[in-house]
Short mmCIF file of C-alpha atoms and ligand atoms in Angstrom, two decimals:
data_model
loop_
_atom_site.label_atom_id
_atom_site.label_comp_id
_atom_site.label_asym_id
_atom_site.label_seq_id
_atom_site.Cartn_x
_atom_site.Cartn_y
_atom_site.Cartn_z
CA MET A 25 109.06 182.68 131.79
CA THR A 26 106.65 185.52 132.49
CA ASP A 27 107.74 187.23 129.28
CA ARG A 28 107.17 184.09 127.30
CA ARG A 29 103.74 183.60 128.84
CA THR A 30 102.79 187.24 128.19
CA PHE A 31 104.02 186.91 124.64
CA LEU A 32 102.02 183.73 124.02
CA LYS A 33 98.94 185.30 125.55
CA SER A 34 99.12 188.43 123.43
CA ALA A 35 100.02 186.44 120.32
CA GLY A 36 96.98 184.26 120.95
CA LEU A 37 94.79 187.32 121.38
CA LEU A 38 96.16 188.81 118.19
CA GLY A 39 95.37 185.56 116.40
CA ALA A 40 91.87 185.57 117.80
CA ALA A 41 91.40 189.21 116.79
CA ALA A 42 92.57 188.42 113.27
CA PHE A 43 90.07 185.56 113.12
CA VAL A 44 87.14 187.62 114.34
CA LEU A 45 88.01 190.62 112.19
CA SER A 46 88.18 188.69 108.91
CA PRO A 47 88.68 190.80 105.75
CA THR A 48 84.95 191.01 105.03
CA ARG A 49 84.20 192.05 108.60
CA LEU A 50 86.89 194.73 108.54
CA ILE A 51 85.56 196.07 105.27
CA ALA A 52 81.98 195.83 106.55
CA LYS A 53 83.05 197.92 109.52
CA ALA A 54 84.57 200.51 107.19
CA PHE A 55 81.34 200.55 105.21
CA SER A 56 79.06 201.08 108.18
CA SER A 57 81.23 203.77 109.76
CA SER A 58 81.66 205.74 106.54
CA GLY A 59 78.02 205.27 105.66
CA ALA A 60 79.16 204.53 102.11
CA GLY A 61 76.36 203.49 99.82
CA LYS A 62 75.49 204.21 96.23
CA SER A 63 73.04 206.87 97.26
CA GLY A 64 71.39 207.93 100.46
CA LYS A 65 67.97 207.26 98.93
CA GLU A 66 68.41 203.61 97.91
CA LYS A 67 66.51 200.94 99.83
CA LYS A 68 68.73 199.37 102.50
CA GLU A 69 66.91 196.07 102.42
CA LEU A 70 68.03 192.73 100.99
CA GLU A 71 65.58 192.25 98.12
CA LEU A 72 65.57 188.80 96.49
CA GLN A 73 64.11 188.16 93.03
CA TRP A 74 64.36 185.29 90.58
CA CYS A 75 63.94 184.36 86.93
CA PRO A 76 63.40 180.78 85.62
CA PHE A 77 65.75 180.01 82.74
CA GLU A 78 66.17 177.02 80.47
CA ALA A 79 69.77 176.43 79.42
CA LYS A 80 69.85 174.95 75.94
CA MET A 81 72.73 172.55 75.37
CA LYS A 82 74.81 173.01 72.24
CA HIS A 83 74.98 169.21 71.89
CA VAL A 84 73.14 166.30 73.51
CA PHE A 85 74.86 165.69 76.86
CA THR A 86 75.40 162.03 77.76
CA ILE A 87 76.80 160.62 81.00
CA ALA A 88 76.79 157.04 82.33
CA ASN A 89 73.05 156.92 83.13
CA SER A 90 71.30 159.59 81.04
CA SER A 91 71.19 162.01 78.08
CA ARG A 92 69.58 165.45 77.86
CA THR A 93 69.34 168.63 75.71
CA THR A 94 68.32 171.26 78.30
CA THR A 95 69.04 172.06 81.96
CA PRO A 96 66.52 173.85 84.21
CA ILE A 97 67.99 176.88 85.95
CA VAL A 98 66.67 179.60 88.26
CA LEU A 99 68.65 182.84 88.12
CA THR A 100 68.53 185.06 91.19
CA ARG A 101 69.22 188.69 91.93
CA ILE A 102 69.69 190.41 95.29
CA THR A 103 69.69 194.19 95.52
CA PHE A 104 70.73 196.31 98.49
CA ASP A 105 71.43 200.02 98.81
CA GLY A 106 71.77 200.52 95.05
CA TYR A 107 74.08 197.50 94.59
CA THR A 108 73.17 194.31 92.73
CA GLY A 109 74.37 190.71 93.01
CA TYR A 110 73.50 187.84 90.67
CA GLY A 111 73.16 184.17 91.53
CA GLU A 112 72.06 180.90 89.98
CA ALA A 113 70.61 177.50 90.80
CA ALA A 114 71.48 174.97 88.06
CA MET A 115 69.51 171.76 88.46
CA PRO A 116 70.38 168.75 86.32
CA PRO A 117 67.57 166.20 86.94
CA TYR A 118 69.70 163.73 88.96
CA LEU A 119 70.09 166.32 91.75
CA GLY A 120 66.36 166.12 92.53
CA GLU A 121 65.63 169.85 92.35
CA THR A 122 63.29 171.50 89.84
CA ILE A 123 62.40 175.05 88.86
CA ASN A 124 59.25 174.69 91.00
CA SER A 125 61.05 173.35 94.08
CA ALA A 126 63.67 176.11 93.78
CA ILE A 127 61.04 178.85 93.50
CA ASP A 128 59.09 177.37 96.44
CA TYR A 129 62.31 177.54 98.46
CA LEU A 130 63.13 181.10 97.33
CA LYS A 131 59.63 182.24 98.35
CA LYS A 132 60.31 180.94 101.87
CA ALA A 133 63.82 182.41 101.89
CA ARG A 134 62.80 185.91 100.77
CA PRO A 135 61.31 187.17 104.09
CA VAL A 136 64.10 185.49 106.09
CA LEU A 137 66.72 187.29 104.00
CA LYS A 138 64.90 190.60 104.55
CA LYS A 139 65.40 190.29 108.31
CA PHE A 140 69.13 190.82 107.82
CA LYS A 141 70.18 194.42 107.66
CA ASP A 142 73.80 193.74 106.65
CA PRO A 143 74.73 191.64 103.56
CA PHE A 144 78.28 191.20 104.91
CA MET A 145 76.99 188.71 107.50
CA ILE A 146 77.12 185.96 104.88
CA GLY A 147 77.94 183.21 107.40
CA GLU A 148 74.93 183.99 109.57
CA ILE A 149 72.64 184.54 106.61
CA MET A 150 73.60 181.21 105.02
CA ALA A 151 73.13 179.35 108.30
CA GLU A 152 69.54 180.62 108.39
CA MET A 153 69.03 179.88 104.69
CA ASP A 154 70.24 176.33 105.29
CA ALA A 155 67.84 175.85 108.20
CA ILE A 156 64.74 176.64 106.07
CA THR A 157 64.73 173.18 104.43
CA THR A 158 66.94 170.07 104.50
CA ASN A 159 67.61 169.89 100.75
CA ASN A 160 67.42 172.59 98.03
CA THR A 161 71.22 172.94 97.94
CA ALA A 162 71.16 174.52 94.46
CA ALA A 163 68.45 177.00 95.47
CA LYS A 164 70.48 177.86 98.58
CA ALA A 165 73.57 178.30 96.38
CA SER A 166 71.64 180.77 94.21
CA ILE A 167 71.25 183.03 97.27
CA ASP A 168 74.84 182.51 98.43
CA ILE A 169 76.27 183.35 94.99
CA ALA A 170 74.11 186.48 94.63
CA LEU A 171 75.16 187.60 98.14
CA HIS A 172 78.85 187.14 97.31
CA ASP A 173 78.45 189.06 94.04
CA LEU A 174 76.61 191.82 95.90
CA VAL A 175 79.16 192.12 98.73
CA GLY A 176 82.11 191.92 96.31
CA ASN A 177 80.52 194.74 94.33
CA MET A 178 80.11 196.79 97.51
CA ILE A 179 83.76 196.22 98.45
CA GLY A 180 84.82 196.86 94.84
CA GLN A 181 87.01 193.72 94.64
CA PRO A 182 86.72 190.19 93.26
CA TRP A 183 86.45 187.33 95.78
CA TRP A 184 89.72 185.63 94.76
CA LYS A 185 91.44 188.84 95.81
CA ILE A 186 89.45 189.28 99.04
CA TRP A 187 90.48 185.71 99.95
CA GLY A 188 94.11 186.38 98.98
CA PHE A 189 94.28 183.77 96.19
CA ASN A 190 96.77 184.22 93.34
CA PRO A 191 95.20 183.58 89.91
CA ALA A 192 98.65 182.78 88.51
CA ASN A 193 98.31 179.48 90.40
CA SER A 194 95.18 178.39 88.52
CA PRO A 195 95.60 174.87 87.06
CA TYR A 196 94.58 173.65 83.62
CA ASN A 197 90.86 173.40 83.11
CA SER A 198 89.29 170.25 81.77
CA PHE A 199 86.84 170.09 78.91
CA THR A 200 84.46 167.13 78.73
CA VAL A 201 84.47 165.06 75.57
CA GLY A 202 81.13 163.23 75.76
CA LEU A 203 80.22 159.74 74.62
CA ASP A 204 79.61 159.89 70.87
CA THR A 205 80.56 158.37 67.54
CA ALA A 206 84.30 157.85 66.99
CA GLU A 207 84.33 160.64 64.43
CA VAL A 208 82.74 163.21 66.80
CA VAL A 209 84.98 162.10 69.70
CA ARG A 210 88.10 162.63 67.55
CA LYS A 211 86.87 166.08 66.47
CA LYS A 212 85.99 167.20 70.03
CA ALA A 213 89.24 165.85 71.49
CA LYS A 214 91.26 167.69 68.86
CA GLU A 215 89.43 170.96 69.54
CA ALA A 216 89.85 170.67 73.32
CA ALA A 217 93.56 169.87 73.00
CA ALA A 218 94.16 172.75 70.57
CA GLU A 219 92.90 175.22 73.17
CA GLY A 220 95.31 173.89 75.82
CA ASN A 221 92.67 172.24 78.03
CA LEU A 222 92.90 168.89 79.71
CA ILE A 223 90.37 166.44 78.34
CA LYS A 224 87.78 164.98 80.69
CA VAL A 225 86.26 161.66 79.74
CA LYS A 226 83.22 160.02 81.30
CA LEU A 227 83.74 156.27 81.61
CA GLY A 228 81.80 153.56 83.43
CA ARG A 229 80.29 151.54 80.60
CA THR A 230 81.69 148.18 79.47
CA GLU A 231 85.44 147.58 79.46
CA GLU A 232 85.41 147.43 75.66
CA GLN A 233 83.48 150.71 75.33
CA ASP A 234 85.62 152.49 77.92
CA LYS A 235 88.92 151.41 76.36
CA MET A 236 87.66 152.24 72.87
CA MET A 237 86.82 155.79 74.02
CA ILE A 238 90.36 156.34 75.35
CA ASN A 239 92.01 154.72 72.32
CA THR A 240 89.91 156.89 69.97
CA ILE A 241 91.10 160.06 71.73
CA ARG A 242 94.68 158.81 71.69
CA GLU A 243 94.47 158.49 67.88
CA VAL A 244 94.39 162.31 67.67
CA THR A 245 96.05 163.77 70.79
CA ASP A 246 98.43 163.02 73.70
CA THR A 247 96.84 165.70 75.92
CA THR A 248 96.44 164.68 79.57
CA ILE A 249 93.07 163.07 80.33
CA CYS A 250 91.00 163.28 83.53
CA ILE A 251 88.62 160.35 84.05
CA ASP A 252 85.18 160.53 85.62
CA ALA A 253 83.63 157.09 86.08
CA ASN A 254 80.49 158.53 87.75
CA GLN A 255 80.29 155.52 90.14
CA GLY A 256 80.29 153.20 87.14
CA TRP A 257 82.76 150.52 88.33
CA LYS A 258 81.18 148.17 90.86
CA ASP A 259 84.13 145.85 91.55
CA LYS A 260 87.33 147.13 93.19
CA PHE A 261 89.62 144.63 91.41
CA TYR A 262 88.14 145.59 88.04
CA ALA A 263 88.48 149.29 88.96
CA LEU A 264 92.16 148.82 89.87
CA ASP A 265 92.85 146.95 86.60
CA MET A 266 91.21 149.77 84.64
CA ILE A 267 93.17 152.43 86.54
CA ASN A 268 96.45 150.59 85.93
CA TRP A 269 95.62 150.45 82.23
CA LEU A 270 94.62 154.15 82.19
CA ASN A 271 97.90 154.99 83.92
CA THR A 272 99.71 153.93 80.73
CA LYS A 273 97.57 156.39 78.68
CA ASN A 274 98.63 159.74 80.21
CA VAL A 275 95.66 159.97 82.55
CA CYS A 276 96.16 162.24 85.60
CA MET A 277 93.29 161.39 87.95
CA ILE A 278 90.15 159.31 88.47
CA GLU A 279 86.92 160.83 89.71
CA GLN A 280 84.38 158.71 91.60
CA PRO A 281 85.39 155.29 90.23
CA MET A 282 82.97 153.34 92.44
CA PRO A 283 79.51 153.92 94.00
CA LYS A 284 79.57 156.62 96.66
CA LEU A 285 78.48 154.29 99.46
CA MET A 286 81.43 151.92 98.83
CA LEU A 287 83.71 153.94 101.09
CA GLU A 288 85.94 151.06 102.26
CA GLU A 289 86.45 149.93 98.66
CA ALA A 290 87.36 153.51 97.68
CA GLY A 291 90.00 153.48 100.42
CA TRP A 292 91.34 150.12 99.22
CA LEU A 293 91.56 151.53 95.70
CA THR A 294 93.19 154.83 96.75
CA GLU A 295 95.87 152.90 98.65
CA ARG A 296 96.80 150.87 95.55
CA SER A 297 96.05 153.30 92.72
CA PRO A 298 98.96 154.96 90.91
CA LEU A 299 96.58 157.88 90.19
CA PRO A 300 94.74 160.21 92.63
CA ILE A 301 91.15 159.14 93.38
CA MET A 302 88.75 162.06 93.77
CA ALA A 303 85.34 162.01 95.48
CA ASP A 304 82.50 163.66 93.58
CA GLU A 305 79.12 162.00 94.19
CA ALA A 306 80.48 160.98 97.64
CA CYS A 307 81.28 164.62 98.48
CA GLN A 308 78.33 166.90 98.88
CA ARG A 309 78.96 169.21 101.82
CA LEU A 310 81.52 170.32 104.39
CA SER A 311 80.48 167.58 106.83
CA ASP A 312 81.37 164.88 104.24
CA VAL A 313 85.02 165.88 103.97
CA ARG A 314 86.17 164.35 107.26
CA HIS A 315 84.52 161.01 106.37
CA LEU A 316 86.26 160.94 103.00
CA TYR A 317 89.67 161.63 104.51
CA GLY A 318 91.80 158.48 104.30
CA HIS A 319 89.52 156.95 101.66
CA TYR A 320 89.97 159.39 98.77
CA SER A 321 92.93 161.50 97.62
CA GLY A 322 90.75 164.57 97.35
CA ILE A 323 87.38 166.18 96.78
CA ASN A 324 85.46 167.70 93.90
CA ILE A 325 83.62 170.75 95.23
CA LYS A 326 80.47 171.76 93.39
CA LEU A 327 78.65 174.90 94.46
CA MET A 328 75.23 173.46 93.59
CA LYS A 329 75.77 170.59 96.05
CA CYS A 330 77.40 172.45 98.94
CA THR A 331 75.03 175.49 99.08
CA GLY A 332 77.52 177.89 97.53
CA MET A 333 80.75 179.82 97.99
CA HIS A 334 80.64 180.29 101.75
CA GLU A 335 80.61 176.56 102.50
CA ALA A 336 82.95 175.84 99.56
CA ARG A 337 85.53 178.18 101.13
CA GLU A 338 85.28 176.17 104.36
CA MET A 339 85.64 172.89 102.43
CA VAL A 340 88.79 174.25 100.81
CA SER A 341 90.30 175.08 104.21
CA LEU A 342 89.46 171.68 105.67
CA ALA A 343 90.77 169.79 102.62
CA GLN A 344 93.98 171.85 102.75
CA ALA A 345 94.39 171.08 106.46
CA LEU A 346 93.96 167.36 105.71
CA ASN A 347 96.38 167.55 102.76
CA MET A 348 93.65 166.44 100.37
CA LYS A 349 93.60 167.49 96.73
CA ILE A 350 90.95 169.95 95.59
CA MET A 351 89.07 170.37 92.37
CA VAL A 352 86.11 172.59 91.61
CA GLY A 353 83.52 171.21 89.25
CA CYS A 354 80.23 172.40 87.89
CA MET A 355 76.87 171.44 86.44
CA THR A 356 75.65 172.68 83.09
CA GLU A 357 75.54 176.28 84.30
CA THR A 358 75.54 179.80 82.94
CA SER A 359 78.54 182.08 83.45
CA VAL A 360 77.01 183.25 86.75
CA ALA A 361 77.77 180.03 88.65
CA ILE A 362 80.92 179.37 86.60
CA ALA A 363 82.26 182.81 87.64
CA ALA A 364 81.58 181.86 91.28
CA GLY A 365 83.47 178.56 90.89
CA ALA A 366 86.29 180.35 89.06
CA GLN A 367 87.08 182.36 92.22
CA PHE A 368 88.43 179.07 93.67
CA ALA A 369 90.58 178.13 90.65
CA PRO A 370 93.86 179.34 92.26
CA VAL A 371 93.59 176.83 95.14
CA CYS A 372 92.67 173.81 92.99
CA GLN A 373 94.82 171.02 91.57
CA TRP A 374 92.26 170.77 88.75
CA THR A 375 89.28 172.80 87.62
CA ASP A 376 86.39 171.37 85.70
CA LEU A 377 84.52 174.53 84.85
CA ASP A 378 83.23 174.04 81.33
CA GLY A 379 79.46 174.17 82.00
CA ASN A 380 78.97 177.56 80.34
CA TRP A 381 80.72 176.45 77.13
CA LEU A 382 78.21 173.64 76.76
CA ILE A 383 75.16 175.90 76.56
CA ALA A 384 73.98 177.85 73.53
CA ASN A 385 72.13 180.65 75.36
CA ASP A 386 74.49 181.89 78.09
CA CYS A 387 73.12 185.15 79.53
CA PHE A 388 76.28 186.56 81.20
CA HIS A 389 80.05 186.53 80.75
CA SER A 390 82.86 186.87 83.31
CA SER A 391 85.84 184.52 83.74
CA THR A 392 87.90 183.65 80.67
CA VAL A 393 90.08 180.73 79.64
CA GLU A 394 93.65 181.57 78.64
CA ASN A 395 95.89 178.79 77.32
CA GLY A 396 93.70 176.21 79.00
CA ARG A 397 93.57 177.93 82.43
CA ILE A 398 90.52 179.56 83.99
CA ILE A 399 91.24 183.22 84.72
CA PRO A 400 88.70 184.65 87.17
CA SER A 401 87.58 188.17 86.22
CA PRO A 402 89.59 191.02 87.83
CA ASP A 403 86.33 192.95 88.22
CA ALA A 404 84.47 193.40 91.51
CA GLY A 405 82.24 190.69 92.93
CA LEU A 406 81.97 187.90 90.37
CA GLY A 407 82.76 190.30 87.51
CA LEU A 408 79.47 189.50 85.77
CA LYS A 409 78.40 191.36 82.65
CA MET A 410 75.06 190.62 81.03
CA ASN A 411 75.36 189.56 77.40
CA LYS A 412 74.04 191.93 74.73
CA GLY A 413 70.40 191.46 73.81
CA VAL A 414 69.63 189.44 76.95
CA ASN A 415 66.44 190.51 78.70
CA LEU A 416 65.89 188.69 81.99
CA LYS A 417 62.70 189.38 83.92
CA TYR A 418 63.47 189.02 87.62
CA SER A 419 60.49 189.07 89.96
CA ALA A 420 59.34 187.66 93.29
CA GLU A 421 56.54 185.65 91.68
CA GLU A 422 56.22 182.37 89.73
MG1 MG B 511 81.92 163.88 88.45
#
């Protein structure tokens, strides 16, 4: 009995020690004791700068409620001890953030960030960043992503590896075929299928329009389709009829079929649906996940909504513990934020990381797509390389 108790006690302590000394903390410890840095002369201060950027869409982007040709973005950069990390806030208008609101937030965040002497304390840093304002989730994510890139660069490893994820487990990525003329839809669907992607289709208009969109794609390819209704179906019986029809068309999942506040109806639908029902608009942050449990089959994690990689990693753990499915999605983003999302690909059932393919003026490159799967870069941090000819002016001003 005593032996067993001693064993349990020490096992518990070992567990606790493993929790406290997480990989980043262990490596941080190694860093501080060896005094490793790029040079002894570099400034050991977390220096935040930013650069407003307008992403130009290759094609007009149409979802259930709006169309647009550009997306406002603020790129960020954090330097420390000769190392650099890049981040991004991508702000499609429906999120309620703008270049001005992001820069206002970053100006407030800059001195707070400077108080921290150790970039490895990402959890503590992000808790303080979160406390500065109630909203600004994309602006907060731009700091979180830059911090992760910076720390990964200091460690010399990519985040999927630091977290112990196996990129061989990455699922097929989906490519959105937008609402368009039948001819363009057929062309886009063919292209997406040829590259091995799943096809993502935005529905939520009239029954006739929605069915015509699916039938048009099915004229040219049998490739599996992911549906995003963007809250477009207001009646649960109608939604279930549509899902049953879609189930005969090689569709694999349905994202946000009904308005986010219709939680009970979502649960009713999930119980009866032959296809998994994923929460997107209903899932913003870690605290939402427990409310969605039992009502949705899984969650769509977007870094711009959940303040970045640190909280996304926690959402992944909670969803896994609740046996909920996980997908990682994106906004129209440059390769900076896509590379951050790509670190999570190995633990997803689906990835929807096509934002960088939709823009004409991407400024970085990192993760690649091989036979329809996202392959996160094997390089340190987020593996970001600036594209040739790109000249970004980062500063701590307007
Ligand atoms: Mg969605």
